[in-house]
mmCIF file of C-alpha atoms and ligand atoms in Angstrom:
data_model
loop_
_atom_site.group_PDB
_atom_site.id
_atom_site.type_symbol
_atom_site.label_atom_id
_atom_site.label_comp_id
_atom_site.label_asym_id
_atom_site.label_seq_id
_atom_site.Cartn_x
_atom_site.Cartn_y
_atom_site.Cartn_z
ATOM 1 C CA UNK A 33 -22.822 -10.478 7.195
ATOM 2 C CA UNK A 34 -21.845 -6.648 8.352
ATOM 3 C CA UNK A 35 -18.665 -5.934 8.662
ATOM 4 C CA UNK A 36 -16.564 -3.106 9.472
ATOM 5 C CA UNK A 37 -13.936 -1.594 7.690
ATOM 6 C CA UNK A 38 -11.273 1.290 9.033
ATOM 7 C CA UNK A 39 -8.513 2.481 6.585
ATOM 8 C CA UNK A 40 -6.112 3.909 9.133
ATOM 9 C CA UNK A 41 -4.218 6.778 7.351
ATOM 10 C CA UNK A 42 -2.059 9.612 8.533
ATOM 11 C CA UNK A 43 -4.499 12.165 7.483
ATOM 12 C CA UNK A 44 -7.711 10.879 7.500
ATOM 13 C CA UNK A 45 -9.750 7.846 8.890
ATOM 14 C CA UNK A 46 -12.150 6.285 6.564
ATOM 15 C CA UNK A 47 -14.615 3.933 8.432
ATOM 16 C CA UNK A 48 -16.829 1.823 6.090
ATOM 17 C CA UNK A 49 -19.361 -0.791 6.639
ATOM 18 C CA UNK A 50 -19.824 -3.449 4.092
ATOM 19 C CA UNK A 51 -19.787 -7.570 3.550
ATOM 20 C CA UNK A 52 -17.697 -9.975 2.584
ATOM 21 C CA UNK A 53 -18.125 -9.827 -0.848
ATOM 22 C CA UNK A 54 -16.173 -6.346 -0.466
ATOM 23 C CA UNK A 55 -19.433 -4.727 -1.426
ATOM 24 C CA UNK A 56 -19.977 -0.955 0.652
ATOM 25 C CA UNK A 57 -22.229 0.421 1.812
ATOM 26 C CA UNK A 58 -22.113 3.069 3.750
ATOM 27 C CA UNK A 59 -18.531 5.604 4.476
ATOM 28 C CA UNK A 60 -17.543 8.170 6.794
ATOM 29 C CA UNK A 61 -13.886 10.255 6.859
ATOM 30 C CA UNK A 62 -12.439 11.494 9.780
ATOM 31 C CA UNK A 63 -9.552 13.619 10.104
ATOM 32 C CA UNK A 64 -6.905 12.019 11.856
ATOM 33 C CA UNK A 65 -6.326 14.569 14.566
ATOM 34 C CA UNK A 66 -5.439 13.031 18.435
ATOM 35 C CA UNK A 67 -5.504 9.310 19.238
ATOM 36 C CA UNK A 68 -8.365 9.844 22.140
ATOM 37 C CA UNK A 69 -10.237 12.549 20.072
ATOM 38 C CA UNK A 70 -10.015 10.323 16.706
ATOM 39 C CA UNK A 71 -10.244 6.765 18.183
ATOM 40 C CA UNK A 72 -13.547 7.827 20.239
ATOM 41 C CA UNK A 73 -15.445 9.471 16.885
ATOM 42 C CA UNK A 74 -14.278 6.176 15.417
ATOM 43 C CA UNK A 75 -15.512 3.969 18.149
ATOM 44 C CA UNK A 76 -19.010 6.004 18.376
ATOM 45 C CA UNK A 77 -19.574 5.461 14.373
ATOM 46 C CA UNK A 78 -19.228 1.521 14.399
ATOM 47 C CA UNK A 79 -20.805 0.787 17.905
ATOM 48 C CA UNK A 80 -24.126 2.060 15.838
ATOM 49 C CA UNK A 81 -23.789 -0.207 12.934
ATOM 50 C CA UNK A 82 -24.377 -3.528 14.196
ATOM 51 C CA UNK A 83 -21.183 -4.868 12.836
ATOM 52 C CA UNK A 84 -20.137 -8.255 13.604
ATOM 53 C CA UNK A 85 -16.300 -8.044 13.355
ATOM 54 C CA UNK A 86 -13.871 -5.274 12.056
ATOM 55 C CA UNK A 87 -11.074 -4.575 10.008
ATOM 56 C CA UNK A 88 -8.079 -2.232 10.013
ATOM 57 C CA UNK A 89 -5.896 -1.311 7.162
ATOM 58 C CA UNK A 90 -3.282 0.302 8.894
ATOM 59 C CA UNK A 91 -0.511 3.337 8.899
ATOM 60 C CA UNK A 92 2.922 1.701 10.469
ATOM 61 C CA UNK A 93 4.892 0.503 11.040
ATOM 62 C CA UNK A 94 2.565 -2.276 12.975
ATOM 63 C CA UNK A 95 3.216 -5.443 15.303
ATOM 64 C CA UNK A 96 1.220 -7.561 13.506
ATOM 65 C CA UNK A 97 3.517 -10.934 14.933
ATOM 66 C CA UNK A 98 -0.229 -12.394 16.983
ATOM 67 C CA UNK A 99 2.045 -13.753 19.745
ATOM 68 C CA UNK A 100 3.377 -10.634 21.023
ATOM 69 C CA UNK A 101 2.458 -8.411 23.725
ATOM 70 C CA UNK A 102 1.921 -5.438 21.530
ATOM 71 C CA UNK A 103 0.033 -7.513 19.066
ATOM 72 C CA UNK A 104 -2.658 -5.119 16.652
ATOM 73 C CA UNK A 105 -0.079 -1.505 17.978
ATOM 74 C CA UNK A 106 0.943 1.031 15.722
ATOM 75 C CA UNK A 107 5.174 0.741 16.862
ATOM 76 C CA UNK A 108 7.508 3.686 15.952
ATOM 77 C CA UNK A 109 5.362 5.577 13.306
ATOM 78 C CA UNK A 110 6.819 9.766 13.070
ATOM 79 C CA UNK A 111 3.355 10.420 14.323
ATOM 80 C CA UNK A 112 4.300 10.997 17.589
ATOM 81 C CA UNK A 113 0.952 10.970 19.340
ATOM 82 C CA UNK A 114 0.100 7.660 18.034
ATOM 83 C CA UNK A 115 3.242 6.371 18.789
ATOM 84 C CA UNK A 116 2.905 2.746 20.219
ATOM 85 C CA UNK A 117 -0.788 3.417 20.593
ATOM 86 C CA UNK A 118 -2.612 -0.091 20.709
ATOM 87 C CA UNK A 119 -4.972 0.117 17.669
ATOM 88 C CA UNK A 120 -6.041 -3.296 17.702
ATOM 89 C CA UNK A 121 -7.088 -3.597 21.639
ATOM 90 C CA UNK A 122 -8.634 -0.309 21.823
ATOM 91 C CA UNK A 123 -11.239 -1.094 19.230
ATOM 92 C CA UNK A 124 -11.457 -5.060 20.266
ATOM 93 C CA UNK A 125 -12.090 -3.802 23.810
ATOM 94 C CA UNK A 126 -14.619 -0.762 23.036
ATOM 95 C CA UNK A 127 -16.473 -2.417 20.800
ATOM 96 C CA UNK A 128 -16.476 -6.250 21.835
ATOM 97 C CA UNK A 129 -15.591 -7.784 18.825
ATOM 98 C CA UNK A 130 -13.177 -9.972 16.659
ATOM 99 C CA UNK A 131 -10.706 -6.897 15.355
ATOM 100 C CA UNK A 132 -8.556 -8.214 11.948
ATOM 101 C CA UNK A 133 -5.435 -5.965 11.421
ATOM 102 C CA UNK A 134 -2.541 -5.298 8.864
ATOM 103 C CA UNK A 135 -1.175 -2.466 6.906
ATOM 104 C CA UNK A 136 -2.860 -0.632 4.572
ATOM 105 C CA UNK A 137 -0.881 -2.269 1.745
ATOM 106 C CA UNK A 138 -0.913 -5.231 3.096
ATOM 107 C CA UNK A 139 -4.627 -5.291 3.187
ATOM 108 C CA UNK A 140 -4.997 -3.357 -0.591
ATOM 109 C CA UNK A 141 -2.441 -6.632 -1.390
ATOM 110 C CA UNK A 142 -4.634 -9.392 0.145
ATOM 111 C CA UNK A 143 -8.255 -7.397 -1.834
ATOM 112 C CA UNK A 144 -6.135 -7.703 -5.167
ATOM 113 C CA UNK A 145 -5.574 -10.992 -4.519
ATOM 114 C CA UNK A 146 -9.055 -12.622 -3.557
ATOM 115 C CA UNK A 147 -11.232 -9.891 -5.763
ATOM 116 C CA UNK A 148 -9.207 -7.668 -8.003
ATOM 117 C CA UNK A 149 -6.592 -8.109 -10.404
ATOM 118 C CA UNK A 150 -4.918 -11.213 -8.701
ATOM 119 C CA UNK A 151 -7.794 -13.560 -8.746
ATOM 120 C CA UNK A 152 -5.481 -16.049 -11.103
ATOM 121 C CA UNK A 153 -2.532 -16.063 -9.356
ATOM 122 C CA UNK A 154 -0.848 -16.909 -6.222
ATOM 123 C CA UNK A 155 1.421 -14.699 -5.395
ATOM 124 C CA UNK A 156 1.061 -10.957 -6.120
ATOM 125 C CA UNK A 157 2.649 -7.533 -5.019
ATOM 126 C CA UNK A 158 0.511 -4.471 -4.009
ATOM 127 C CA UNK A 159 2.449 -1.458 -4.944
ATOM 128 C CA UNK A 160 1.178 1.845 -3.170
ATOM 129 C CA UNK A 161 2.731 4.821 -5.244
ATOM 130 C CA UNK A 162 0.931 7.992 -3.174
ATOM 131 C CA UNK A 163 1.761 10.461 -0.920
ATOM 132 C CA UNK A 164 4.611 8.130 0.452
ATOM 133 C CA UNK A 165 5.080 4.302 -1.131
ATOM 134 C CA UNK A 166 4.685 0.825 0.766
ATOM 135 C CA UNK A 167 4.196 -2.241 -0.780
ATOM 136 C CA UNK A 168 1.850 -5.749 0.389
ATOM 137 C CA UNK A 169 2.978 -9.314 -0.763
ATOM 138 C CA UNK A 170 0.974 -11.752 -0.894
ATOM 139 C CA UNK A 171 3.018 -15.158 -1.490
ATOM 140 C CA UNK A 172 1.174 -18.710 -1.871
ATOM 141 C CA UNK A 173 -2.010 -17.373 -1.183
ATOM 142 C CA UNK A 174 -0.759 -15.677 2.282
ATOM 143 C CA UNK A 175 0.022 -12.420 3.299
ATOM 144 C CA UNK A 176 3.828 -12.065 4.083
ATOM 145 C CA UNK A 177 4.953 -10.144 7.206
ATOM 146 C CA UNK A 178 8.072 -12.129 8.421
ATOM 147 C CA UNK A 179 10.315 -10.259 11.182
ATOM 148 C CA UNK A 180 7.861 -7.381 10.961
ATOM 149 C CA UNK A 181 5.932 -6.748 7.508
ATOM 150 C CA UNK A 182 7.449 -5.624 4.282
ATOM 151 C CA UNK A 183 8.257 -2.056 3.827
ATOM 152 C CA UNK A 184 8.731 -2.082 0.488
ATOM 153 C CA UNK A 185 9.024 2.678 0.139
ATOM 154 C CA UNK A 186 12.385 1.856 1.708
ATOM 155 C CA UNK A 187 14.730 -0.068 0.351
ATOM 156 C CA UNK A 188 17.648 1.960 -1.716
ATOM 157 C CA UNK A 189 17.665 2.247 -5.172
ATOM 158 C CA UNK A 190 19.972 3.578 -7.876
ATOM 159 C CA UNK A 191 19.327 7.208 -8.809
ATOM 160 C CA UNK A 192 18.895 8.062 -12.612
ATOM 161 C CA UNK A 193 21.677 10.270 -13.843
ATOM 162 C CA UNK A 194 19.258 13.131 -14.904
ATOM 163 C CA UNK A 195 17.485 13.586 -11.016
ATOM 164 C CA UNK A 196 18.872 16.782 -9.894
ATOM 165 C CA UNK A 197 18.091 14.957 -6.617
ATOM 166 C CA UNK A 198 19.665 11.510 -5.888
ATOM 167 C CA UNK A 199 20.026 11.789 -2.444
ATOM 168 C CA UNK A 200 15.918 11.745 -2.506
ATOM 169 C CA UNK A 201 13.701 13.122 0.192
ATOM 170 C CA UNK A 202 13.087 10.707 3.089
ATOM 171 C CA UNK A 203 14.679 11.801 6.687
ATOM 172 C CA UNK A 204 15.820 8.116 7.191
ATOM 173 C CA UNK A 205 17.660 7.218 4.008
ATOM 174 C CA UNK A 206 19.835 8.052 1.096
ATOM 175 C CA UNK A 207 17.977 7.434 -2.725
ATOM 176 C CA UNK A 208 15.354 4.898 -0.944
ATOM 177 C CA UNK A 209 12.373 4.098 -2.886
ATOM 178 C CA UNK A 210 9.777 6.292 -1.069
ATOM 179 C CA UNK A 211 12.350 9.762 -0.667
ATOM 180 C CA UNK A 212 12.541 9.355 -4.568
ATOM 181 C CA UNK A 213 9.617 8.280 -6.182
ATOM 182 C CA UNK A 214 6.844 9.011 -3.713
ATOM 183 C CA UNK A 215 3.882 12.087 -4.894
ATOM 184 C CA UNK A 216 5.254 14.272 -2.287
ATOM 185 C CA UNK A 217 8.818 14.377 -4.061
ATOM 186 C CA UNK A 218 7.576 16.039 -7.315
ATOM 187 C CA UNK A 219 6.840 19.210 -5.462
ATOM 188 C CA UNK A 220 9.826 19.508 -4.137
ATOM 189 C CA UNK A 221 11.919 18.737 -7.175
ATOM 190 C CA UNK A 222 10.285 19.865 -10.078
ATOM 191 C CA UNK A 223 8.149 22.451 -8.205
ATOM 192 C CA UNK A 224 4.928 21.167 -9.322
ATOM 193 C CA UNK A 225 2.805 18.004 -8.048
ATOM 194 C CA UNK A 226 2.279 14.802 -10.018
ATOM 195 C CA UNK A 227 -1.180 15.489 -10.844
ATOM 196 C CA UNK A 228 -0.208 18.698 -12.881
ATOM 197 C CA UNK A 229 3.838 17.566 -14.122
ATOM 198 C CA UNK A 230 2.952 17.442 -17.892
ATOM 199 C CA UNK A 231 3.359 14.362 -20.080
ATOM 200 C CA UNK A 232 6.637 13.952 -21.536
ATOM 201 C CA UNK A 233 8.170 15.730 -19.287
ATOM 202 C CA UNK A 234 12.040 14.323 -17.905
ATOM 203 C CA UNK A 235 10.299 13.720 -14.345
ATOM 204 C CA UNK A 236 8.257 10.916 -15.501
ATOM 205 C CA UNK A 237 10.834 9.374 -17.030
ATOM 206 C CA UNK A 238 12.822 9.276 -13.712
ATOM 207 C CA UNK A 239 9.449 7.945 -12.038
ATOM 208 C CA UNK A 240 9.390 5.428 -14.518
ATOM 209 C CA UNK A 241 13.308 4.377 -13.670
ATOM 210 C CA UNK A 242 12.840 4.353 -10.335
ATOM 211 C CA UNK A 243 9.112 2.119 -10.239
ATOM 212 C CA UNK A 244 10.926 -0.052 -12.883
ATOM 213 C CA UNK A 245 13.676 -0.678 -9.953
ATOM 214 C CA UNK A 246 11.119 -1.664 -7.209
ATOM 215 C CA UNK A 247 9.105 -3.588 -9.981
ATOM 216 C CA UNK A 248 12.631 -5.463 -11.022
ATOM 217 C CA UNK A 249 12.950 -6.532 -7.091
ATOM 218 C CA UNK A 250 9.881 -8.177 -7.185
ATOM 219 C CA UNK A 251 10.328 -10.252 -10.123
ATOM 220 C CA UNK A 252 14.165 -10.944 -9.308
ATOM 221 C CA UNK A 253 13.424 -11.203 -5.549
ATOM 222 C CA UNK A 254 9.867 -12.915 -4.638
ATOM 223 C CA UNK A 255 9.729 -14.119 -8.275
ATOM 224 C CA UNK A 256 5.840 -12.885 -8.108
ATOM 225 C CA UNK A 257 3.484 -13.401 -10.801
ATOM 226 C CA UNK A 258 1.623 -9.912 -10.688
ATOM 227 C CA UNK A 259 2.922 -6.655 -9.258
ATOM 228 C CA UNK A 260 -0.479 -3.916 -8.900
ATOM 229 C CA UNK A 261 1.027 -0.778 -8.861
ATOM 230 C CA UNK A 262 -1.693 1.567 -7.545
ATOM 231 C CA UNK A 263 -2.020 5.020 -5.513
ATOM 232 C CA UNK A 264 -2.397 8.670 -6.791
ATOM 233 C CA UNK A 265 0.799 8.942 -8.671
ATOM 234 C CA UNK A 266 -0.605 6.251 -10.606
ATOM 235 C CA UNK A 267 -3.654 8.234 -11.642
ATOM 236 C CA UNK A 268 -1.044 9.436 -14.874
ATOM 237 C CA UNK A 269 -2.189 6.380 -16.773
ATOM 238 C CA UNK A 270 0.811 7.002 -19.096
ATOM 239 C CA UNK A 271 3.495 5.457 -16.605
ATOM 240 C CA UNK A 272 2.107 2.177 -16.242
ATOM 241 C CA UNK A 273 3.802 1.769 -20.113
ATOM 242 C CA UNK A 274 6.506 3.361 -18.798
ATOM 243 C CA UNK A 275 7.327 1.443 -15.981
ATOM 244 C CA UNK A 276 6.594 -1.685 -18.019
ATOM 245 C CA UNK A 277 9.459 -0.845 -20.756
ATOM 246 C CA UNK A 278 11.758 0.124 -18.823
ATOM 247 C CA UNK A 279 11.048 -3.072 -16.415
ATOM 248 C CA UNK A 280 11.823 -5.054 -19.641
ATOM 249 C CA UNK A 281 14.757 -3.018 -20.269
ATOM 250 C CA UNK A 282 16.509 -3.205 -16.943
ATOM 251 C CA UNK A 283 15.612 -6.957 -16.820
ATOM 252 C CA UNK A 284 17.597 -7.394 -20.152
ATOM 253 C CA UNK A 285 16.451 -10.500 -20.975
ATOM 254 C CA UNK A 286 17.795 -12.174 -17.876
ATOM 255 C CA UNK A 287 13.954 -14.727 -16.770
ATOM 256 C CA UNK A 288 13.463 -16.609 -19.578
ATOM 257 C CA UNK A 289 9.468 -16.090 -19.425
ATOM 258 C CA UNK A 290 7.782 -15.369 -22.427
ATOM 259 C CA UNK A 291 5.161 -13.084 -20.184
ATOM 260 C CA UNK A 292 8.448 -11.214 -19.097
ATOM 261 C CA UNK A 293 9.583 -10.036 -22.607
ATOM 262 C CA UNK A 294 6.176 -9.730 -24.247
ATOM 263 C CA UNK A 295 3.602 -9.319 -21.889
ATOM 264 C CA UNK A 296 4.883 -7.356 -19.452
ATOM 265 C CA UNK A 297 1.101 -5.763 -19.504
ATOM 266 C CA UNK A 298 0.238 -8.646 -17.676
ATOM 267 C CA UNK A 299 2.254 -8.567 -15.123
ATOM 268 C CA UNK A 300 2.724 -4.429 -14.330
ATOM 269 C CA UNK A 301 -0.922 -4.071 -14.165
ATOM 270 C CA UNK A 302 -3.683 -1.819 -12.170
ATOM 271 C CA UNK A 303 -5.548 -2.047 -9.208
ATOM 272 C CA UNK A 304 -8.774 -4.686 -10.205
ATOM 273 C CA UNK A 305 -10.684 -2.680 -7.265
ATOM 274 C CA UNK A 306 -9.518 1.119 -8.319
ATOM 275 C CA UNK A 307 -8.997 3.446 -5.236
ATOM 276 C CA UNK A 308 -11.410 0.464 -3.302
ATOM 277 C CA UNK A 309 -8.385 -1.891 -2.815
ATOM 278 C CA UNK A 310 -7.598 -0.650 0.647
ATOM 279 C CA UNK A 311 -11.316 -0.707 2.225
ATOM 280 C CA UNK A 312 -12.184 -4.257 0.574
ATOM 281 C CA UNK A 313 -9.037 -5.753 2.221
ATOM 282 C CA UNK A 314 -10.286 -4.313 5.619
ATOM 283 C CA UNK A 315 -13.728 -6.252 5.060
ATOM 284 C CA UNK A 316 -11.842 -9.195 3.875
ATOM 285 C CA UNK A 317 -9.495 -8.835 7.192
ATOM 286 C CA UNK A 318 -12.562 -8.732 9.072
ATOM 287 C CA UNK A 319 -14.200 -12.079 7.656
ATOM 288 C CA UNK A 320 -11.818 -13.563 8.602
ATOM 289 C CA UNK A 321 -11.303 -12.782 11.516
ATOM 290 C CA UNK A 322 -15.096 -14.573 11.500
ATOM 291 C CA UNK A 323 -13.300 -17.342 10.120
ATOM 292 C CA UNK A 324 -14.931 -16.943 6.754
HETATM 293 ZN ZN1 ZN B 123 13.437 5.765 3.344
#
């Protein structure tokens, strides 16, 4: 089988073609400049692949509810040229095909799940830590979306008493996940990105508060089994033991698990697929959109 997979990112759009075994084989990147400009280089690549179905991991927010009118659009994204623009249509349409849609964590979520680090369990949080932060459940085998689809960057968390910054960074809320934790925010507090903030410095302490937080809502919360914490910020291998002890720590002893208190390593773990989570769920969204 050939399928297509798009990730759909702010930046850049990476088409692949692969199967359903999440096996690639071929990949193109394409800056993401105008809808008409962007969607027709996109268009022009797959229509020459002999593809029979793709899938879109997606920027959002998204109307991924399949009864609506806008079913498959990008909604109220700050991208203001691709605002409302209908993704999933546009490609369906040009391209005459079955089109399988969600967002990018969403899809990383549902690759973790069926071929990563989630093989084992059933339910299972995808935990983007990059540029911004969003977060995929998958809960009894499905892929949650509910009144529109999780958004995990933005909930509000507590600010550690060292971050000369609680208010955080993000133009929508006060000390949410994203505006405090997210790569973008080392810069602009310490002055210097994640990749180069040295070990043992006080910022990745913070980092490890604050991932501890989101990683405490989705044991307290959904009461998952796994939570994959993956994106560039997570290339600093030192923070997954970080955000595992202080997990434990803000926990306190409160689910009586033994995996909780002593193997926290299995549950805080990373990506199964490396930086491939994101382009394998687009193939898988695109099988089954086959029905496979
Ligand atoms: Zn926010």
């Amino acid at each position: 089988m050939i399928l297509g997979a798009l990730e759909a990112g702010g930046t850049k759009m990476v088409c692949s073609v692969g199967n359903e075994n999440g096996e690639v084989h071929e990949t193109i990147t394409l800056p993401t400049d105008a809808p008409e400009k962007t969607l027709r280089q996109i268009i022009e690549y797959f229509s020459a692949k002999g593809i029979q179905a793709l899938g879109i991991a997606g920027f959002g927010p998204l109307d991924l509810d399949r009864r609506s009118k806008t079913y498959g659009y990008i909604t109220t994204t700050p991208k203001a040229q691709w605002e409302y623009c209908a993704l999933l249509p546009i490609f369906k349409n040009a391209l005459g095909l079955p089109v399988g849609i969600d967002t990018d964590a969403g899809a990383a979520a549902l690759a973790e799940f069926e071929l990563g680090a989630g093989k084992d369990v059933r339910d299972l949080v995808y935990i983007t830590v990059g540029n911004g932060i969003g977060g995929g459940v998958i809960a009894n085998g499905q892929i949650v979306h509910g009144m529109v689809h999780p958004e995990y960057g933005h909930f509000i968390i507590k600010p550690h008493p060292l971050d000369p910054n609680p208010d955080g960074f993000c133009p929508y809320h006060i000390s949410c996940l994203e505006g405090m934790a997210a790569g973008s925010t080392f810069e602009k507090r310490w002055g210097m990105s994640n990749a180069k903030l040295p070990e043992g410095h006080i910022g990745w302490e913070i980092e490890a508060y604050y991932l501890a937080q989101c990683c405490v809502a989705a044991l307290l919360i959904l009461s998952t089994q796994m939570i994959v914490l993956g994106g560039g910020v997570m290339n600093r291998d030192f923070l997954y033991d970080m955000a595992r002890s202080e997990t434990v720590e803000l926990l306190n002893g409160y689910i009586a698990n033994e995996k909780v208190v002593e193997h926290m390593d299995r549950i805080i773990v990373r990506p199964g697929l490396g930086n491939d989570s994101g382009v394998v769920g687009a193939l898988i969204l695109a099988a089954k959109e086959l029905g496979v």
